[in-house]
Amino acid sequence: MTKGLFITFEGADGCGKTTQIELLDKYLKENGKQTLLTREPGAKGLGTKLREILLNYDGEVSPQCESFLFLADRAQHIDCIIRPALQEGKVVLCDRHTDSTVAYQGYGRGLDLDRINMLNDIATGGLKPDLTIVFDVDVETSMQRVGKEKDRMESAGMEFFNKVRQGYLEIAKKEPERVKVINSSDTIENIHKQVMELIKEL
Ligand code: TYD
Protein backbone atom coordinates (compact mmCIF):
# COMPACT_ATOMS: atom_id res chain seq x y z
CA MET A 1 0.00 0.00 0.00
CA THR A 2 1.33 3.45 -0.91
CA LYS A 3 0.94 6.33 1.54
CA GLY A 4 1.84 9.36 -0.57
CA LEU A 5 0.19 10.98 -3.55
CA PHE A 6 1.23 10.45 -7.15
CA ILE A 7 0.47 13.28 -9.59
CA THR A 8 1.62 13.31 -13.22
CA PHE A 9 1.87 16.26 -15.60
CA GLU A 10 1.33 15.58 -19.29
CA GLY A 11 1.01 17.33 -22.64
CA ALA A 12 2.80 17.89 -25.93
CA ASP A 13 6.23 19.55 -26.01
CA GLY A 14 5.96 23.29 -25.33
CA CYS A 15 2.64 22.97 -23.45
CA GLY A 16 3.99 24.75 -20.36
CA LYS A 17 3.70 21.84 -17.91
CA THR A 18 7.26 22.16 -16.57
CA THR A 19 6.62 25.76 -15.39
CA GLN A 20 3.42 24.57 -13.71
CA ILE A 21 4.95 21.54 -11.99
CA GLU A 22 7.65 23.80 -10.52
CA LEU A 23 5.04 26.29 -9.26
CA LEU A 24 3.03 23.51 -7.62
CA ASP A 25 6.16 22.00 -6.05
CA LYS A 26 7.05 25.41 -4.57
CA TYR A 27 3.51 25.89 -3.22
CA LEU A 28 3.41 22.44 -1.60
CA LYS A 29 6.86 22.84 -0.03
CA GLU A 30 5.90 26.25 1.37
CA ASN A 31 2.87 24.57 2.90
CA GLY A 32 4.89 21.95 4.71
CA LYS A 33 4.45 19.02 2.34
CA GLN A 34 7.30 16.69 1.51
CA THR A 35 7.51 16.46 -2.25
CA LEU A 36 9.55 14.71 -4.89
CA LEU A 37 9.77 16.56 -8.20
CA THR A 38 10.85 14.13 -10.89
CA ARG A 39 10.55 13.48 -14.61
CA GLU A 40 10.58 10.97 -17.45
CA PRO A 41 12.65 10.17 -19.33
CA GLY A 42 15.75 10.35 -17.19
CA ALA A 43 15.20 11.37 -13.57
CA LYS A 44 18.72 10.40 -12.49
CA GLY A 45 21.39 7.69 -12.63
CA LEU A 46 20.77 5.12 -15.38
CA GLY A 47 17.76 7.13 -16.53
CA THR A 48 19.96 10.06 -17.57
CA LYS A 49 21.88 7.74 -19.93
CA LEU A 50 18.62 6.51 -21.49
CA ARG A 51 17.43 10.13 -21.82
CA GLU A 52 20.58 11.05 -23.71
CA ILE A 53 19.93 8.27 -26.26
CA LEU A 54 16.21 9.00 -26.54
CA LEU A 55 16.57 12.72 -27.13
CA ASN A 56 19.90 13.01 -28.94
CA TYR A 57 20.76 9.81 -30.82
CA ASP A 58 20.90 10.89 -34.46
CA GLY A 59 20.68 7.51 -36.27
CA GLU A 60 17.58 5.45 -37.06
CA VAL A 61 15.43 4.45 -34.05
CA SER A 62 12.49 2.10 -34.65
CA PRO A 63 9.21 3.00 -32.90
CA GLN A 64 9.32 -0.34 -31.00
CA CYS A 65 12.86 0.32 -29.80
CA GLU A 66 11.90 3.86 -28.80
CA SER A 67 8.96 2.50 -26.76
CA PHE A 68 11.07 -0.08 -24.97
CA LEU A 69 13.67 2.53 -24.02
CA PHE A 70 10.99 4.80 -22.53
CA LEU A 71 9.50 1.77 -20.75
CA ALA A 72 12.89 0.64 -19.41
CA ASP A 73 13.44 4.12 -18.01
CA ARG A 74 9.94 3.99 -16.45
CA ALA A 75 10.49 0.61 -14.77
CA GLN A 76 13.73 1.86 -13.20
CA HIS A 77 12.08 5.13 -12.19
CA ILE A 78 9.08 3.44 -10.54
CA ASP A 79 11.12 0.80 -8.69
CA CYS A 80 14.05 2.91 -7.51
CA ILE A 81 12.59 6.40 -7.12
CA ILE A 82 8.78 6.75 -7.23
CA ARG A 83 7.61 3.78 -5.16
CA PRO A 84 10.10 4.42 -2.31
CA ALA A 85 9.07 8.11 -2.18
CA LEU A 86 5.37 7.19 -2.04
CA GLN A 87 6.08 4.72 0.75
CA GLU A 88 7.72 7.56 2.69
CA GLY A 89 4.45 9.49 2.31
CA LYS A 90 5.75 12.08 -0.17
CA VAL A 91 3.75 13.88 -2.83
CA VAL A 92 5.40 12.74 -6.05
CA LEU A 93 5.10 15.23 -8.93
CA CYS A 94 6.21 13.58 -12.15
CA ASP A 95 6.80 15.49 -15.41
CA ARG A 96 5.55 12.89 -17.96
CA HIS A 97 4.74 9.24 -17.30
CA THR A 98 2.70 6.40 -18.87
CA ASP A 99 0.35 8.67 -20.84
CA SER A 100 3.33 10.08 -22.77
CA THR A 101 4.00 6.63 -24.20
CA VAL A 102 0.33 6.21 -25.13
CA ALA A 103 0.17 9.68 -26.73
CA TYR A 104 3.59 9.74 -28.46
CA GLN A 105 4.35 6.12 -29.36
CA GLY A 106 0.69 5.02 -29.57
CA TYR A 107 -1.26 7.88 -31.15
CA GLY A 108 1.82 9.66 -32.56
CA ARG A 109 3.90 6.79 -33.98
CA GLY A 110 0.88 4.53 -34.54
CA LEU A 111 1.79 1.56 -32.32
CA ASP A 112 -0.99 -0.66 -30.99
CA LEU A 113 -2.65 1.02 -27.98
CA ASP A 114 -3.63 -2.18 -26.14
CA ARG A 115 -0.07 -3.43 -26.30
CA ILE A 116 1.30 -0.13 -25.04
CA ASN A 117 -1.17 -0.17 -22.15
CA MET A 118 -0.10 -3.71 -21.31
CA LEU A 119 3.60 -2.82 -21.44
CA ASN A 120 3.01 0.29 -19.32
CA ASP A 121 1.31 -1.93 -16.78
CA ILE A 122 4.31 -4.24 -16.68
CA ALA A 123 6.75 -1.31 -16.34
CA THR A 124 4.82 0.25 -13.45
CA GLY A 125 3.80 -2.97 -11.71
CA GLY A 126 0.22 -1.67 -11.96
CA LEU A 127 0.86 1.55 -10.01
CA LYS A 128 -1.36 4.36 -11.34
CA PRO A 129 -1.24 8.11 -10.71
CA ASP A 130 -3.87 9.49 -8.32
CA LEU A 131 -4.25 12.47 -10.66
CA THR A 132 -2.97 13.31 -14.14
CA ILE A 133 -3.16 16.84 -15.52
CA VAL A 134 -2.99 17.28 -19.29
CA PHE A 135 -1.94 20.75 -20.46
CA ASP A 136 -3.66 21.29 -23.78
CA VAL A 137 -2.58 23.91 -26.28
CA ASP A 138 -2.75 24.16 -30.08
CA VAL A 139 0.26 22.79 -31.94
CA GLU A 140 1.29 26.13 -33.52
CA THR A 141 1.60 27.73 -30.07
CA SER A 142 3.46 24.79 -28.53
CA MET A 143 5.94 24.63 -31.42
CA GLN A 144 6.57 28.38 -31.12
CA ARG A 145 7.30 27.89 -27.43
CA VAL A 146 9.77 25.06 -28.22
CA GLY A 147 11.66 27.41 -30.56
CA LYS A 148 14.18 26.59 -33.27
CA GLU A 149 16.54 24.33 -31.25
CA LYS A 150 14.65 21.03 -31.36
CA ASP A 151 15.70 17.62 -29.96
CA ARG A 152 15.01 14.30 -31.74
CA MET A 153 11.42 14.02 -30.47
CA GLU A 154 10.58 17.70 -30.98
CA SER A 155 11.67 17.43 -34.62
CA ALA A 156 8.87 14.97 -35.46
CA GLY A 157 6.69 17.60 -37.23
CA MET A 158 3.25 19.22 -37.02
CA GLU A 159 1.27 16.19 -38.16
CA PHE A 160 2.87 14.05 -35.45
CA PHE A 161 2.13 16.65 -32.76
CA ASN A 162 -1.48 16.98 -33.87
CA LYS A 163 -1.85 13.23 -33.32
CA VAL A 164 -0.15 13.50 -29.93
CA ARG A 165 -2.54 16.27 -28.90
CA GLN A 166 -5.60 14.30 -30.02
CA GLY A 167 -4.16 11.28 -28.23
CA TYR A 168 -4.06 13.12 -24.92
CA LEU A 169 -7.65 14.30 -25.37
CA GLU A 170 -8.74 10.71 -26.08
CA ILE A 171 -6.95 9.45 -22.98
CA ALA A 172 -8.80 12.07 -20.90
CA LYS A 173 -12.13 10.99 -22.42
CA LYS A 174 -11.44 7.36 -21.58
CA GLU A 175 -10.35 8.01 -17.98
CA PRO A 176 -12.18 11.17 -16.83
CA GLU A 177 -11.76 10.33 -13.12
CA ARG A 178 -7.98 10.29 -13.25
CA VAL A 179 -7.16 12.58 -16.17
CA LYS A 180 -8.11 16.29 -16.16
CA VAL A 181 -7.46 18.67 -19.06
CA ILE A 182 -6.45 22.31 -18.56
CA ASN A 183 -6.44 24.85 -21.39
CA SER A 184 -2.79 25.85 -21.46
CA SER A 185 -3.06 28.89 -23.75
CA ASP A 186 -4.04 31.07 -20.74
CA THR A 187 -1.57 33.04 -18.55
CA ILE A 188 0.83 31.24 -16.19
CA GLU A 189 -1.06 32.62 -13.15
CA ASN A 190 -4.50 31.51 -14.41
CA ILE A 191 -3.25 28.06 -15.30
CA HIS A 192 -1.66 27.76 -11.85
CA LYS A 193 -5.04 28.66 -10.29
CA GLN A 194 -6.69 25.85 -12.24
CA VAL A 195 -3.99 23.41 -11.12
CA MET A 196 -4.61 24.46 -7.51
CA GLU A 197 -8.36 23.79 -7.86
CA LEU A 198 -7.61 20.24 -8.97
CA ILE A 199 -5.12 19.72 -6.14
CA LYS A 200 -7.59 20.99 -3.54
CA GLU A 201 -10.26 18.59 -4.84
CA LEU A 202 -7.76 15.77 -4.49
P1 TYD B 1 11.69 16.60 -22.55
O1 TYD B 1 12.82 17.51 -22.91
O2 TYD B 1 11.66 16.07 -21.15
O3 TYD B 1 10.35 17.28 -22.97
P2 TYD B 1 9.30 18.08 -22.16
O4 TYD B 1 10.05 19.20 -21.49
O5 TYD B 1 8.33 18.53 -23.20
O6 TYD B 1 8.70 17.10 -21.19
O7 TYD B 1 11.71 15.42 -23.59
C1 TYD B 1 10.97 14.29 -23.47
C2 TYD B 1 10.51 13.90 -24.85
O8 TYD B 1 10.25 12.51 -24.89
C3 TYD B 1 9.25 14.61 -25.26
O9 TYD B 1 9.34 14.94 -26.64
C4 TYD B 1 8.18 13.54 -25.10
C5 TYD B 1 8.93 12.27 -25.35
N1 TYD B 1 8.39 11.08 -24.67
C6 TYD B 1 7.85 10.04 -25.43
O10 TYD B 1 7.80 10.11 -26.67
N2 TYD B 1 7.39 8.92 -24.79
C7 TYD B 1 7.45 8.77 -23.43
O11 TYD B 1 7.01 7.73 -22.89
C8 TYD B 1 8.01 9.84 -22.66
C9 TYD B 1 8.13 9.74 -21.17
C10 TYD B 1 8.47 10.98 -23.31
CSV table of C-alpha atoms and ligand atoms in Angstrom, one decimal:
chain,number,residue,atom,x,y,z
A,1,MET,CA,0.0,0.0,0.0
A,2,THR,CA,1.3,3.4,-0.9
A,3,LYS,CA,0.9,6.3,1.5
A,4,GLY,CA,1.8,9.4,-0.6
A,5,LEU,CA,0.2,11.0,-3.6
A,6,PHE,CA,1.2,10.4,-7.1
A,7,ILE,CA,0.5,13.3,-9.6
A,8,THR,CA,1.6,13.3,-13.2
A,9,PHE,CA,1.9,16.3,-15.6
A,10,GLU,CA,1.3,15.6,-19.3
A,11,GLY,CA,1.0,17.3,-22.6
A,12,ALA,CA,2.8,17.9,-25.9
A,13,ASP,CA,6.2,19.6,-26.0
A,14,GLY,CA,6.0,23.3,-25.3
A,15,CYS,CA,2.6,23.0,-23.5
A,16,GLY,CA,4.0,24.7,-20.4
A,17,LYS,CA,3.7,21.8,-17.9
A,18,THR,CA,7.3,22.2,-16.6
A,19,THR,CA,6.6,25.8,-15.4
A,20,GLN,CA,3.4,24.6,-13.7
A,21,ILE,CA,5.0,21.5,-12.0
A,22,GLU,CA,7.7,23.8,-10.5
A,23,LEU,CA,5.0,26.3,-9.3
A,24,LEU,CA,3.0,23.5,-7.6
A,25,ASP,CA,6.2,22.0,-6.0
A,26,LYS,CA,7.1,25.4,-4.6
A,27,TYR,CA,3.5,25.9,-3.2
A,28,LEU,CA,3.4,22.4,-1.6
A,29,LYS,CA,6.9,22.8,0.0
A,30,GLU,CA,5.9,26.3,1.4
A,31,ASN,CA,2.9,24.6,2.9
A,32,GLY,CA,4.9,22.0,4.7
A,33,LYS,CA,4.5,19.0,2.3
A,34,GLN,CA,7.3,16.7,1.5
A,35,THR,CA,7.5,16.5,-2.3
A,36,LEU,CA,9.6,14.7,-4.9
A,37,LEU,CA,9.8,16.6,-8.2
A,38,THR,CA,10.9,14.1,-10.9
A,39,ARG,CA,10.6,13.5,-14.6
A,40,GLU,CA,10.6,11.0,-17.5
A,41,PRO,CA,12.7,10.2,-19.3
A,42,GLY,CA,15.7,10.3,-17.2
A,43,ALA,CA,15.2,11.4,-13.6
A,44,LYS,CA,18.7,10.4,-12.5
A,45,GLY,CA,21.4,7.7,-12.6
A,46,LEU,CA,20.8,5.1,-15.4
A,47,GLY,CA,17.8,7.1,-16.5
A,48,THR,CA,20.0,10.1,-17.6
A,49,LYS,CA,21.9,7.7,-19.9
A,50,LEU,CA,18.6,6.5,-21.5
A,51,ARG,CA,17.4,10.1,-21.8
A,52,GLU,CA,20.6,11.0,-23.7
A,53,ILE,CA,19.9,8.3,-26.3
A,54,LEU,CA,16.2,9.0,-26.5
A,55,LEU,CA,16.6,12.7,-27.1
A,56,ASN,CA,19.9,13.0,-28.9
A,57,TYR,CA,20.8,9.8,-30.8
A,58,ASP,CA,20.9,10.9,-34.5
A,59,GLY,CA,20.7,7.5,-36.3
A,60,GLU,CA,17.6,5.5,-37.1
A,61,VAL,CA,15.4,4.5,-34.1
A,62,SER,CA,12.5,2.1,-34.7
A,63,PRO,CA,9.2,3.0,-32.9
A,64,GLN,CA,9.3,-0.3,-31.0
A,65,CYS,CA,12.9,0.3,-29.8
A,66,GLU,CA,11.9,3.9,-28.8
A,67,SER,CA,9.0,2.5,-26.8
A,68,PHE,CA,11.1,-0.1,-25.0
A,69,LEU,CA,13.7,2.5,-24.0
A,70,PHE,CA,11.0,4.8,-22.5
A,71,LEU,CA,9.5,1.8,-20.7
A,72,ALA,CA,12.9,0.6,-19.4
A,73,ASP,CA,13.4,4.1,-18.0
A,74,ARG,CA,9.9,4.0,-16.5
A,75,ALA,CA,10.5,0.6,-14.8
A,76,GLN,CA,13.7,1.9,-13.2
A,77,HIS,CA,12.1,5.1,-12.2
A,78,ILE,CA,9.1,3.4,-10.5
A,79,ASP,CA,11.1,0.8,-8.7
A,80,CYS,CA,14.0,2.9,-7.5
A,81,ILE,CA,12.6,6.4,-7.1
A,82,ILE,CA,8.8,6.8,-7.2
A,83,ARG,CA,7.6,3.8,-5.2
A,84,PRO,CA,10.1,4.4,-2.3
A,85,ALA,CA,9.1,8.1,-2.2
A,86,LEU,CA,5.4,7.2,-2.0
A,87,GLN,CA,6.1,4.7,0.8
A,88,GLU,CA,7.7,7.6,2.7
A,89,GLY,CA,4.5,9.5,2.3
A,90,LYS,CA,5.8,12.1,-0.2
A,91,VAL,CA,3.8,13.9,-2.8
A,92,VAL,CA,5.4,12.7,-6.0
A,93,LEU,CA,5.1,15.2,-8.9
A,94,CYS,CA,6.2,13.6,-12.2
A,95,ASP,CA,6.8,15.5,-15.4
A,96,ARG,CA,5.5,12.9,-18.0
A,97,HIS,CA,4.7,9.2,-17.3
A,98,THR,CA,2.7,6.4,-18.9
A,99,ASP,CA,0.4,8.7,-20.8
A,100,SER,CA,3.3,10.1,-22.8
A,101,THR,CA,4.0,6.6,-24.2
A,102,VAL,CA,0.3,6.2,-25.1
A,103,ALA,CA,0.2,9.7,-26.7
A,104,TYR,CA,3.6,9.7,-28.5
A,105,GLN,CA,4.3,6.1,-29.4
A,106,GLY,CA,0.7,5.0,-29.6
A,107,TYR,CA,-1.3,7.9,-31.2
A,108,GLY,CA,1.8,9.7,-32.6
A,109,ARG,CA,3.9,6.8,-34.0
A,110,GLY,CA,0.9,4.5,-34.5
A,111,LEU,CA,1.8,1.6,-32.3
A,112,ASP,CA,-1.0,-0.7,-31.0
A,113,LEU,CA,-2.6,1.0,-28.0
A,114,ASP,CA,-3.6,-2.2,-26.1
A,115,ARG,CA,-0.1,-3.4,-26.3
A,116,ILE,CA,1.3,-0.1,-25.0
A,117,ASN,CA,-1.2,-0.2,-22.1
A,118,MET,CA,-0.1,-3.7,-21.3
A,119,LEU,CA,3.6,-2.8,-21.4
A,120,ASN,CA,3.0,0.3,-19.3
A,121,ASP,CA,1.3,-1.9,-16.8
A,122,ILE,CA,4.3,-4.2,-16.7
A,123,ALA,CA,6.8,-1.3,-16.3
A,124,THR,CA,4.8,0.3,-13.4
A,125,GLY,CA,3.8,-3.0,-11.7
A,126,GLY,CA,0.2,-1.7,-12.0
A,127,LEU,CA,0.9,1.6,-10.0
A,128,LYS,CA,-1.4,4.4,-11.3
A,129,PRO,CA,-1.2,8.1,-10.7
A,130,ASP,CA,-3.9,9.5,-8.3
A,131,LEU,CA,-4.2,12.5,-10.7
A,132,THR,CA,-3.0,13.3,-14.1
A,133,ILE,CA,-3.2,16.8,-15.5
A,134,VAL,CA,-3.0,17.3,-19.3
A,135,PHE,CA,-1.9,20.8,-20.5
A,136,ASP,CA,-3.7,21.3,-23.8
A,137,VAL,CA,-2.6,23.9,-26.3
A,138,ASP,CA,-2.8,24.2,-30.1
A,139,VAL,CA,0.3,22.8,-31.9
A,140,GLU,CA,1.3,26.1,-33.5
A,141,THR,CA,1.6,27.7,-30.1
A,142,SER,CA,3.5,24.8,-28.5
A,143,MET,CA,5.9,24.6,-31.4
A,144,GLN,CA,6.6,28.4,-31.1
A,145,ARG,CA,7.3,27.9,-27.4
A,146,VAL,CA,9.8,25.1,-28.2
A,147,GLY,CA,11.7,27.4,-30.6
A,148,LYS,CA,14.2,26.6,-33.3
A,149,GLU,CA,16.5,24.3,-31.2
A,150,LYS,CA,14.7,21.0,-31.4
A,151,ASP,CA,15.7,17.6,-30.0
A,152,ARG,CA,15.0,14.3,-31.7
A,153,MET,CA,11.4,14.0,-30.5
A,154,GLU,CA,10.6,17.7,-31.0
A,155,SER,CA,11.7,17.4,-34.6
A,156,ALA,CA,8.9,15.0,-35.5
A,157,GLY,CA,6.7,17.6,-37.2
A,158,MET,CA,3.2,19.2,-37.0
A,159,GLU,CA,1.3,16.2,-38.2
A,160,PHE,CA,2.9,14.1,-35.5
A,161,PHE,CA,2.1,16.7,-32.8
A,162,ASN,CA,-1.5,17.0,-33.9
A,163,LYS,CA,-1.9,13.2,-33.3
A,164,VAL,CA,-0.2,13.5,-29.9
A,165,ARG,CA,-2.5,16.3,-28.9
A,166,GLN,CA,-5.6,14.3,-30.0
A,167,GLY,CA,-4.2,11.3,-28.2
A,168,TYR,CA,-4.1,13.1,-24.9
A,169,LEU,CA,-7.7,14.3,-25.4
A,170,GLU,CA,-8.7,10.7,-26.1
A,171,ILE,CA,-6.9,9.5,-23.0
A,172,ALA,CA,-8.8,12.1,-20.9
A,173,LYS,CA,-12.1,11.0,-22.4
A,174,LYS,CA,-11.4,7.4,-21.6
A,175,GLU,CA,-10.3,8.0,-18.0
A,176,PRO,CA,-12.2,11.2,-16.8
A,177,GLU,CA,-11.8,10.3,-13.1
A,178,ARG,CA,-8.0,10.3,-13.2
A,179,VAL,CA,-7.2,12.6,-16.2
A,180,LYS,CA,-8.1,16.3,-16.2
A,181,VAL,CA,-7.5,18.7,-19.1
A,182,ILE,CA,-6.4,22.3,-18.6
A,183,ASN,CA,-6.4,24.8,-21.4
A,184,SER,CA,-2.8,25.9,-21.5
A,185,SER,CA,-3.1,28.9,-23.7
A,186,ASP,CA,-4.0,31.1,-20.7
A,187,THR,CA,-1.6,33.0,-18.6
A,188,ILE,CA,0.8,31.2,-16.2
A,189,GLU,CA,-1.1,32.6,-13.1
A,190,ASN,CA,-4.5,31.5,-14.4
A,191,ILE,CA,-3.3,28.1,-15.3
A,192,HIS,CA,-1.7,27.8,-11.9
A,193,LYS,CA,-5.0,28.7,-10.3
A,194,GLN,CA,-6.7,25.9,-12.2
A,195,VAL,CA,-4.0,23.4,-11.1
A,196,MET,CA,-4.6,24.5,-7.5
A,197,GLU,CA,-8.4,23.8,-7.9
A,198,LEU,CA,-7.6,20.2,-9.0
A,199,ILE,CA,-5.1,19.7,-6.1
A,200,LYS,CA,-7.6,21.0,-3.5
A,201,GLU,CA,-10.3,18.6,-4.8
A,202,LEU,CA,-7.8,15.8,-4.5
B,1,TYD,P1,11.7,16.6,-22.5
B,1,TYD,O1,12.8,17.5,-22.9
B,1,TYD,O2,11.7,16.1,-21.1
B,1,TYD,O3,10.3,17.3,-23.0
B,1,TYD,P2,9.3,18.1,-22.2
B,1,TYD,O4,10.1,19.2,-21.5
B,1,TYD,O5,8.3,18.5,-23.2
B,1,TYD,O6,8.7,17.1,-21.2
B,1,TYD,O7,11.7,15.4,-23.6
B,1,TYD,C1,11.0,14.3,-23.5
B,1,TYD,C2,10.5,13.9,-24.8
B,1,TYD,O8,10.2,12.5,-24.9
B,1,TYD,C3,9.2,14.6,-25.3
B,1,TYD,O9,9.3,14.9,-26.6
B,1,TYD,C4,8.2,13.5,-25.1
B,1,TYD,C5,8.9,12.3,-25.3
B,1,TYD,N1,8.4,11.1,-24.7
B,1,TYD,C6,7.9,10.0,-25.4
B,1,TYD,O10,7.8,10.1,-26.7
B,1,TYD,N2,7.4,8.9,-24.8
B,1,TYD,C7,7.4,8.8,-23.4
B,1,TYD,O11,7.0,7.7,-22.9
B,1,TYD,C8,8.0,9.8,-22.7
B,1,TYD,C9,8.1,9.7,-21.2
B,1,TYD,C10,8.5,11.0,-23.3
